[in-house]
Structures are given as C-alpha cells and as structure tokens.
mmCIF file with all atom_site columns, C-alpha atoms in Angstrom:
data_model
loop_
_atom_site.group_PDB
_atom_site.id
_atom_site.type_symbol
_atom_site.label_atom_id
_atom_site.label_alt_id
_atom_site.label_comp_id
_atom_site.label_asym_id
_atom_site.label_entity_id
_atom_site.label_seq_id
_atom_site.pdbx_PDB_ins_code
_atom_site.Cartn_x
_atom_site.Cartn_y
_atom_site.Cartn_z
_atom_site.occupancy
_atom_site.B_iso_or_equiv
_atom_site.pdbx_formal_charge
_atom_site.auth_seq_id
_atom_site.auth_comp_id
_atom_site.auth_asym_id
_atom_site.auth_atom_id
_atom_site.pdbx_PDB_model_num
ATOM 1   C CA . UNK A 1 1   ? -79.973  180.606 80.964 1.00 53.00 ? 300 UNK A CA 1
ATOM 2   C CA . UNK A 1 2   ? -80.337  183.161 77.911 1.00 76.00 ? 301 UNK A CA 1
ATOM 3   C CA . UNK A 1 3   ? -77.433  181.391 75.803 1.00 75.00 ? 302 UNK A CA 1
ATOM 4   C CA . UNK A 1 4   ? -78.969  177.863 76.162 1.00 78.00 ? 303 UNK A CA 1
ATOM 5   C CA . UNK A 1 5   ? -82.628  179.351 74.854 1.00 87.00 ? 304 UNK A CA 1
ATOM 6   C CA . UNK A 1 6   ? -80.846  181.295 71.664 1.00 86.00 ? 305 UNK A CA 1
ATOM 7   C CA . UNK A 1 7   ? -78.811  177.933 71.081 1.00 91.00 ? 306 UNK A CA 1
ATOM 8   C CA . UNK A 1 8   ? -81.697  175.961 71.291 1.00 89.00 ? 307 UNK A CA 1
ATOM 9   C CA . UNK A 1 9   ? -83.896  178.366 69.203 1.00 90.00 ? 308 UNK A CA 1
ATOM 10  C CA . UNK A 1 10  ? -80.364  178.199 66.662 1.00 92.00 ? 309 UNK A CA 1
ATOM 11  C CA . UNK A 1 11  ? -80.372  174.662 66.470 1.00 93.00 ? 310 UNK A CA 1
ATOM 12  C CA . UNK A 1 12  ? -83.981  174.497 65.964 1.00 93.00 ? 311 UNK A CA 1
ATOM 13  C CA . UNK A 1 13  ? -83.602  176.673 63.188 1.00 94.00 ? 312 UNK A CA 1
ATOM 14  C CA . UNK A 1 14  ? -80.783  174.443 61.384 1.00 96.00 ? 313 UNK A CA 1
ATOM 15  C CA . UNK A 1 15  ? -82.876  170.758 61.551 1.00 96.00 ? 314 UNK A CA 1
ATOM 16  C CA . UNK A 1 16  ? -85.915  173.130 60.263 1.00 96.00 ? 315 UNK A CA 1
ATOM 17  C CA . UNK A 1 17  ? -83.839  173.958 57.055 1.00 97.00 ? 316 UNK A CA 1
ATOM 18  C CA . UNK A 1 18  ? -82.600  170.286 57.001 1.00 97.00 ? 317 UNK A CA 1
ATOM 19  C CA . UNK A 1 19  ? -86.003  168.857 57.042 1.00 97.00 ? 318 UNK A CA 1
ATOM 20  C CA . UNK A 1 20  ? -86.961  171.324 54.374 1.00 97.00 ? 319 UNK A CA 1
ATOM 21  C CA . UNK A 1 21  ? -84.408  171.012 52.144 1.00 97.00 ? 320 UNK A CA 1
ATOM 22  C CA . UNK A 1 22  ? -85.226  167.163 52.262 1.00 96.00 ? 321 UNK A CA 1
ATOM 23  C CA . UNK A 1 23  ? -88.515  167.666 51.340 1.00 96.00 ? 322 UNK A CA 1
ATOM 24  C CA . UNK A 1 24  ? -87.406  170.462 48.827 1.00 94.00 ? 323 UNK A CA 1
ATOM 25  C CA . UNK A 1 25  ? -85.761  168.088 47.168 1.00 94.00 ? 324 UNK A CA 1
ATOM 26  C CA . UNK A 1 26  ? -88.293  165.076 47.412 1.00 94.00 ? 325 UNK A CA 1
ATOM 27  C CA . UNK A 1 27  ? -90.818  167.063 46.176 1.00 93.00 ? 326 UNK A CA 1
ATOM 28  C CA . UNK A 1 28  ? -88.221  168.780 43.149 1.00 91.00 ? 327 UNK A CA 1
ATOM 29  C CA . UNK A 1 29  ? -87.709  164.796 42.295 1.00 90.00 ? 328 UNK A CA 1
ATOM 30  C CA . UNK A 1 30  ? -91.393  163.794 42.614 1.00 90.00 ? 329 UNK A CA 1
ATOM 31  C CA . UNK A 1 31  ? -93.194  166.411 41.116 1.00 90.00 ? 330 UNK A CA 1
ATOM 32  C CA . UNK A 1 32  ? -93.078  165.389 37.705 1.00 87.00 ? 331 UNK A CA 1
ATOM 33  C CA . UNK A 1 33  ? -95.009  162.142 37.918 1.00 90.00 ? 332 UNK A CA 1
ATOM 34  C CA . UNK A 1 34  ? -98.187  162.275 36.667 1.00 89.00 ? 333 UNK A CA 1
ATOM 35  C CA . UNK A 1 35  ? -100.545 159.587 36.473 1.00 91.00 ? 334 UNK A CA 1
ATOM 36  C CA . UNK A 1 36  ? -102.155 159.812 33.160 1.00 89.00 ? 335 UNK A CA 1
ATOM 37  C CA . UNK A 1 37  ? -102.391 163.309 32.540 1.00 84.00 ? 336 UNK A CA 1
ATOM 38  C CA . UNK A 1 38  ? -102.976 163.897 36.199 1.00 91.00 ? 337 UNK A CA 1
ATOM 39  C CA . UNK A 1 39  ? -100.199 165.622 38.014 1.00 91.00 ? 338 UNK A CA 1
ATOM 40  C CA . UNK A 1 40  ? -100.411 163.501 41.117 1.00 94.00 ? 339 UNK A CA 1
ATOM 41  C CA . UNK A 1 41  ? -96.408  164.200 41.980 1.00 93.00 ? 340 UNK A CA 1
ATOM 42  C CA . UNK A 1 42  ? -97.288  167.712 41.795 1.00 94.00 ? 341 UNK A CA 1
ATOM 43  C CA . UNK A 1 43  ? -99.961  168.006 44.010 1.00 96.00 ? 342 UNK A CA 1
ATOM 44  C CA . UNK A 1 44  ? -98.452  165.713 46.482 1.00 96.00 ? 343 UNK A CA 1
ATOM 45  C CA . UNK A 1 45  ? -95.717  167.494 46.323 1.00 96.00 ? 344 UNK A CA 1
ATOM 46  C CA . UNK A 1 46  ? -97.110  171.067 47.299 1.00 96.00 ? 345 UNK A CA 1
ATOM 47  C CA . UNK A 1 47  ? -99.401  169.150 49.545 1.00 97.00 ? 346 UNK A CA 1
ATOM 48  C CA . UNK A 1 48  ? -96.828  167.668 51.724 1.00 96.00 ? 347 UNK A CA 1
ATOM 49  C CA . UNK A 1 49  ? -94.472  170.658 51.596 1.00 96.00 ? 348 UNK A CA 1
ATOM 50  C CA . UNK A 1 50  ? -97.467  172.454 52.453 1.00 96.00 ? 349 UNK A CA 1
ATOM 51  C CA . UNK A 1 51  ? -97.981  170.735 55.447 1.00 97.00 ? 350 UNK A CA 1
ATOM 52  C CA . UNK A 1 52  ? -94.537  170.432 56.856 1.00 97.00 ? 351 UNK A CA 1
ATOM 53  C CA . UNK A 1 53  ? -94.377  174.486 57.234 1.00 96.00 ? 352 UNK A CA 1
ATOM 54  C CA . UNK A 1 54  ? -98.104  174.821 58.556 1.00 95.00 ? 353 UNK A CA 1
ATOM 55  C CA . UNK A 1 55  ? -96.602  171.759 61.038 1.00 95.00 ? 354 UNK A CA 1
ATOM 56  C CA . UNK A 1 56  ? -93.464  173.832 61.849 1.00 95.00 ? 355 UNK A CA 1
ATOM 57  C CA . UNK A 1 57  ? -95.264  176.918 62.101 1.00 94.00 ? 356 UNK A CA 1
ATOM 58  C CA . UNK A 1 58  ? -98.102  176.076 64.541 1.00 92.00 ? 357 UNK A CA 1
ATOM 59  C CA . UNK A 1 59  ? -96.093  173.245 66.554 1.00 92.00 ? 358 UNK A CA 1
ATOM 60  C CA . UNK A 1 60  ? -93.240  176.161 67.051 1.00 90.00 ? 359 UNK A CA 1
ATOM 61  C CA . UNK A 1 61  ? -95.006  179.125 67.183 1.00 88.00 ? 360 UNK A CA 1
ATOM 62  C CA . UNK A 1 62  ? -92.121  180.080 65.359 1.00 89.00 ? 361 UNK A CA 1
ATOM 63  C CA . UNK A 1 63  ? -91.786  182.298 62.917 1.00 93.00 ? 362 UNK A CA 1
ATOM 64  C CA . UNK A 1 64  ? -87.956  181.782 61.777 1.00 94.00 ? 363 UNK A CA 1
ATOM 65  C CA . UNK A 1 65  ? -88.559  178.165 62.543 1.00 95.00 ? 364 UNK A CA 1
ATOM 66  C CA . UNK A 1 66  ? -91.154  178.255 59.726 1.00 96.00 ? 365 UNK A CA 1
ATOM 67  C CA . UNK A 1 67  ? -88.482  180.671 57.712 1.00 97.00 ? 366 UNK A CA 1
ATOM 68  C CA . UNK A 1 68  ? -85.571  178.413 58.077 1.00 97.00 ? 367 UNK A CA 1
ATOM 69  C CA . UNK A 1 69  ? -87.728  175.678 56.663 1.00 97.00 ? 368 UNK A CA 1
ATOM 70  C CA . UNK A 1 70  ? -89.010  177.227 53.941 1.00 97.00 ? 369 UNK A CA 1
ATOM 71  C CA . UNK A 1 71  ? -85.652  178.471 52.984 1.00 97.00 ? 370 UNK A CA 1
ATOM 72  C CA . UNK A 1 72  ? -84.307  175.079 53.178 1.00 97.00 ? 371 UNK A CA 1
ATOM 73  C CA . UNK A 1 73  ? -87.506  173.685 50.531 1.00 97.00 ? 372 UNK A CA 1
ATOM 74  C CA . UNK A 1 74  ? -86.429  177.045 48.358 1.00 96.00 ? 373 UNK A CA 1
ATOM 75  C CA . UNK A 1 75  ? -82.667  176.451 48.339 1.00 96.00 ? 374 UNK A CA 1
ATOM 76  C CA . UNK A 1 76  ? -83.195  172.204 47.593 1.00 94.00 ? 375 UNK A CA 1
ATOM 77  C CA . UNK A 1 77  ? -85.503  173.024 44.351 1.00 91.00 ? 376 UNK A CA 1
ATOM 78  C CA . UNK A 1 78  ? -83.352  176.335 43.147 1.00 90.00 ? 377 UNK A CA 1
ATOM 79  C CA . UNK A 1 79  ? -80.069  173.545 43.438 1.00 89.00 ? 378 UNK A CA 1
ATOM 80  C CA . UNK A 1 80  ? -81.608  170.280 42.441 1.00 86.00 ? 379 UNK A CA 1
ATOM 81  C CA . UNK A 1 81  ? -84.071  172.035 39.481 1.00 82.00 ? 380 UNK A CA 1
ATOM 82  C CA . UNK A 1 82  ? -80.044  173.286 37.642 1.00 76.00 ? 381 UNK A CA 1
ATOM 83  C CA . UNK A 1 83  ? -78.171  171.864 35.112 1.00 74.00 ? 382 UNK A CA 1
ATOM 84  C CA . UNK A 1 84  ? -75.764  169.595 36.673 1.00 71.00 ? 383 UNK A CA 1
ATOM 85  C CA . UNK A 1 85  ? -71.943  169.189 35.884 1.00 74.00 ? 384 UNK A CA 1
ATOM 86  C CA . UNK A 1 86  ? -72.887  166.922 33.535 1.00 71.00 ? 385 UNK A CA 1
ATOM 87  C CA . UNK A 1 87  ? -75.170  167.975 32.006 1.00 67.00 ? 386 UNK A CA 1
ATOM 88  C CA . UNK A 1 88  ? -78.147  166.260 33.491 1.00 65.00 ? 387 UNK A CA 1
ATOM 89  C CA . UNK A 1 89  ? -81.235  168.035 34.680 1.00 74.00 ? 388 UNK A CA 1
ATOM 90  C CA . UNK A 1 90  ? -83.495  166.499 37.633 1.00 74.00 ? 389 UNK A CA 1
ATOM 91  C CA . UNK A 1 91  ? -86.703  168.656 36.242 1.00 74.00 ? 390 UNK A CA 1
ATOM 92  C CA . UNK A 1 92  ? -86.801  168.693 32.109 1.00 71.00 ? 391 UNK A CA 1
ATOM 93  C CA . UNK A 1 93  ? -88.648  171.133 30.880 1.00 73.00 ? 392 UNK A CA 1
ATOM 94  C CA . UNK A 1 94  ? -91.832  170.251 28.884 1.00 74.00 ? 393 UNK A CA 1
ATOM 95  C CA . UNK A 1 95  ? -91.617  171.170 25.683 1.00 77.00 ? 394 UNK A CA 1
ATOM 96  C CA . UNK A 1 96  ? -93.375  173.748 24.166 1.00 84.00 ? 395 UNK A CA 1
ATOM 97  C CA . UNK A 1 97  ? -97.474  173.778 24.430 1.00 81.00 ? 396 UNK A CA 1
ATOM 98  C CA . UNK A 1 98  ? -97.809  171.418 27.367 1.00 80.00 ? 397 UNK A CA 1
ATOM 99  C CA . UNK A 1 99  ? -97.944  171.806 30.879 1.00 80.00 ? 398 UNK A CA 1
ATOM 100 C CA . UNK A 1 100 ? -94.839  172.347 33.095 1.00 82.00 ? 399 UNK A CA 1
ATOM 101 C CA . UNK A 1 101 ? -95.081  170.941 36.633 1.00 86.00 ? 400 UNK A CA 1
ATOM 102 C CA . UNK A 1 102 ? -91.967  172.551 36.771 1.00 86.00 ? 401 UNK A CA 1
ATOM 103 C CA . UNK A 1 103 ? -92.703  175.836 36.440 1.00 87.00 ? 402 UNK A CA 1
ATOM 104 C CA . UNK A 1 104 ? -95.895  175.395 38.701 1.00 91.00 ? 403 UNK A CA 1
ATOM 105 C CA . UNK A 1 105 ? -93.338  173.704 41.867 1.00 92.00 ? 404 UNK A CA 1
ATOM 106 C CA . UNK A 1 106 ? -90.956  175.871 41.369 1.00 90.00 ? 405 UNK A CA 1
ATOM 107 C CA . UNK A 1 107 ? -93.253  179.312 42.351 1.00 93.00 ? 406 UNK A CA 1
ATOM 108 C CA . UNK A 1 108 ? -95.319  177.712 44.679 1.00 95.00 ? 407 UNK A CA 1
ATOM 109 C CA . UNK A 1 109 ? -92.686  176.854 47.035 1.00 95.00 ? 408 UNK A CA 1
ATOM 110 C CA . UNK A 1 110 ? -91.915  180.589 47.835 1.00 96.00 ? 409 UNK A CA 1
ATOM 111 C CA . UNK A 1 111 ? -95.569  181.540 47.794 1.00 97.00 ? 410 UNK A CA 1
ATOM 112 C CA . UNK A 1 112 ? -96.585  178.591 50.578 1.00 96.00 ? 411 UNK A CA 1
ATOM 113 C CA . UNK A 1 113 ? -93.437  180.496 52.525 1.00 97.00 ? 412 UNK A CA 1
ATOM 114 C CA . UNK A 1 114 ? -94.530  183.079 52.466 1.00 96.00 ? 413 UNK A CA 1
ATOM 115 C CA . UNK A 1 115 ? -97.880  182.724 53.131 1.00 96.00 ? 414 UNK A CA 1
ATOM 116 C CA . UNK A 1 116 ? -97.093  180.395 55.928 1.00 95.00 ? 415 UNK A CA 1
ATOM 117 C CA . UNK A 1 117 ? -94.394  183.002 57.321 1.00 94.00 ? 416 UNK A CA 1
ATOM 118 C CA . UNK A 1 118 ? -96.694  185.919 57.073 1.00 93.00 ? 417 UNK A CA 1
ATOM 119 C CA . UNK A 1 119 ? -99.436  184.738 58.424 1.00 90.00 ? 418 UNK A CA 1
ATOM 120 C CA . UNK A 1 120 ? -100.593 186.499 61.601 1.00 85.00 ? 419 UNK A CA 1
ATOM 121 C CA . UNK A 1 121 ? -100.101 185.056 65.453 1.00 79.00 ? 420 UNK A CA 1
ATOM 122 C CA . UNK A 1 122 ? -103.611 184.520 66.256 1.00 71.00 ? 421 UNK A CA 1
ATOM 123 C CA . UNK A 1 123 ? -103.023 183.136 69.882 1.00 69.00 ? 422 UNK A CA 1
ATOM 124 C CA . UNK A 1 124 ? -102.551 186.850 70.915 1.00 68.00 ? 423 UNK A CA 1
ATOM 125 C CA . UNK A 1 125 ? -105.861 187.169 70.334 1.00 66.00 ? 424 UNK A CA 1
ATOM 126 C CA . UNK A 1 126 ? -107.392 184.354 71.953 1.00 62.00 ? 425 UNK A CA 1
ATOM 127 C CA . UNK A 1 127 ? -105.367 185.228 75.388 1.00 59.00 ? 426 UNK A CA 1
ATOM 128 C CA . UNK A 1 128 ? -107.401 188.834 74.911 1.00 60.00 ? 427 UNK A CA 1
ATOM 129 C CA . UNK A 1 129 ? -110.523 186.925 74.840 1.00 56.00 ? 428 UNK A CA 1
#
C-alpha cells in the first residue's frame, strides 16, 4: 500500500512539472504583447501562472506538487527565453531605455514559486481551532 501512495505522489509530481512547463512556456511566448503601451501579455501571463501554482498548491496540499510545478514554469522560460541554434530568440530584448517585459517575467516566475512554496499550511491551524 506504501509503494502505490509514493508512485502516485511521483507521478503527481511529473504532470505538475508538465503542466508548468506548458504554461512556462505560454506565458515566455505571450508575455511580450502589449496592447498599446499596456503590457497585457505580461500581466496575463504572471496572472495565469500565478494561479496555476496557488491551484496546485491548495487543491494538493502539496508542497512538492506546487515545487515540481514551479520548476517546470522556471525550466520552460530559462530554455525558451535562450538563443536558439539558429540564432533566433523567442523574448528580444528591448532596447535600451524602454521597458523589458522580459526582464520583469523572467524574475517573477521564481518569486511566485517561491512564495507559493513557502507559504505556511494553515489547515493545521484550523483543525486546532
């Protein structure tokens, strides 16, 4: 019975870094659209990415569920954000004096991990109550 909990709690773990590498590198694509001078790809971006790892987190009540995504979002943008074999680049930089979305995606995906991931496991404390 132990072995078929840790290989379920293993597996979990692997479609959490799927999903989050997929929406690592939706949000790595998207992120650069703005709408005027509005950086609507970058908000949604954070937004949604955001809200995948508080989903994982609090539907799991899994820490290294919430890990494994994040660490699938962190992997996507540090791949997908490179120079390419040939040369191409998914997220130009901006050139000098304007703003870079790119910059902005790129350290808010570890901080929203991290936050999410740290965050303490209040349901101990309603149990007390």
């Amino acid at each position: 019975m132990r072995s078929t909990t840790l290989l379920a709690r293993i597996a979990t773990w692997v479609v959490a870094f799927a999903v989050g590498a997929v929406y690592g590198l939706a949000g790595t694509i998207a992120h650069t659209y703005a709408l005027g001078g509005f950086p609507l790809g970058l908000i949604l971006a954070i937004v949604g990415s955001g809200a995948l790892l508080l989903a994982v987190r609090l539907l799991t009540s899994d820490r290294w569920a919430a890990l494994a995504t994040g660490l699938g979002m962190v992997a996507a943008t540090l791949v997908f954000s490179g120079r390419g074999p040939g040369g191409s680049v998914i997220v130009p930089q901006a050139p000098e004096g304007q703003f870079d979305p790119g910059i902005i995606w790129t350290i808010a995906v570890p901080l929203m991990v991290a936050l999410v991931v740290a965050w303490p496991d209040v349901s101990s404390f309603r149990r007390e109550n």
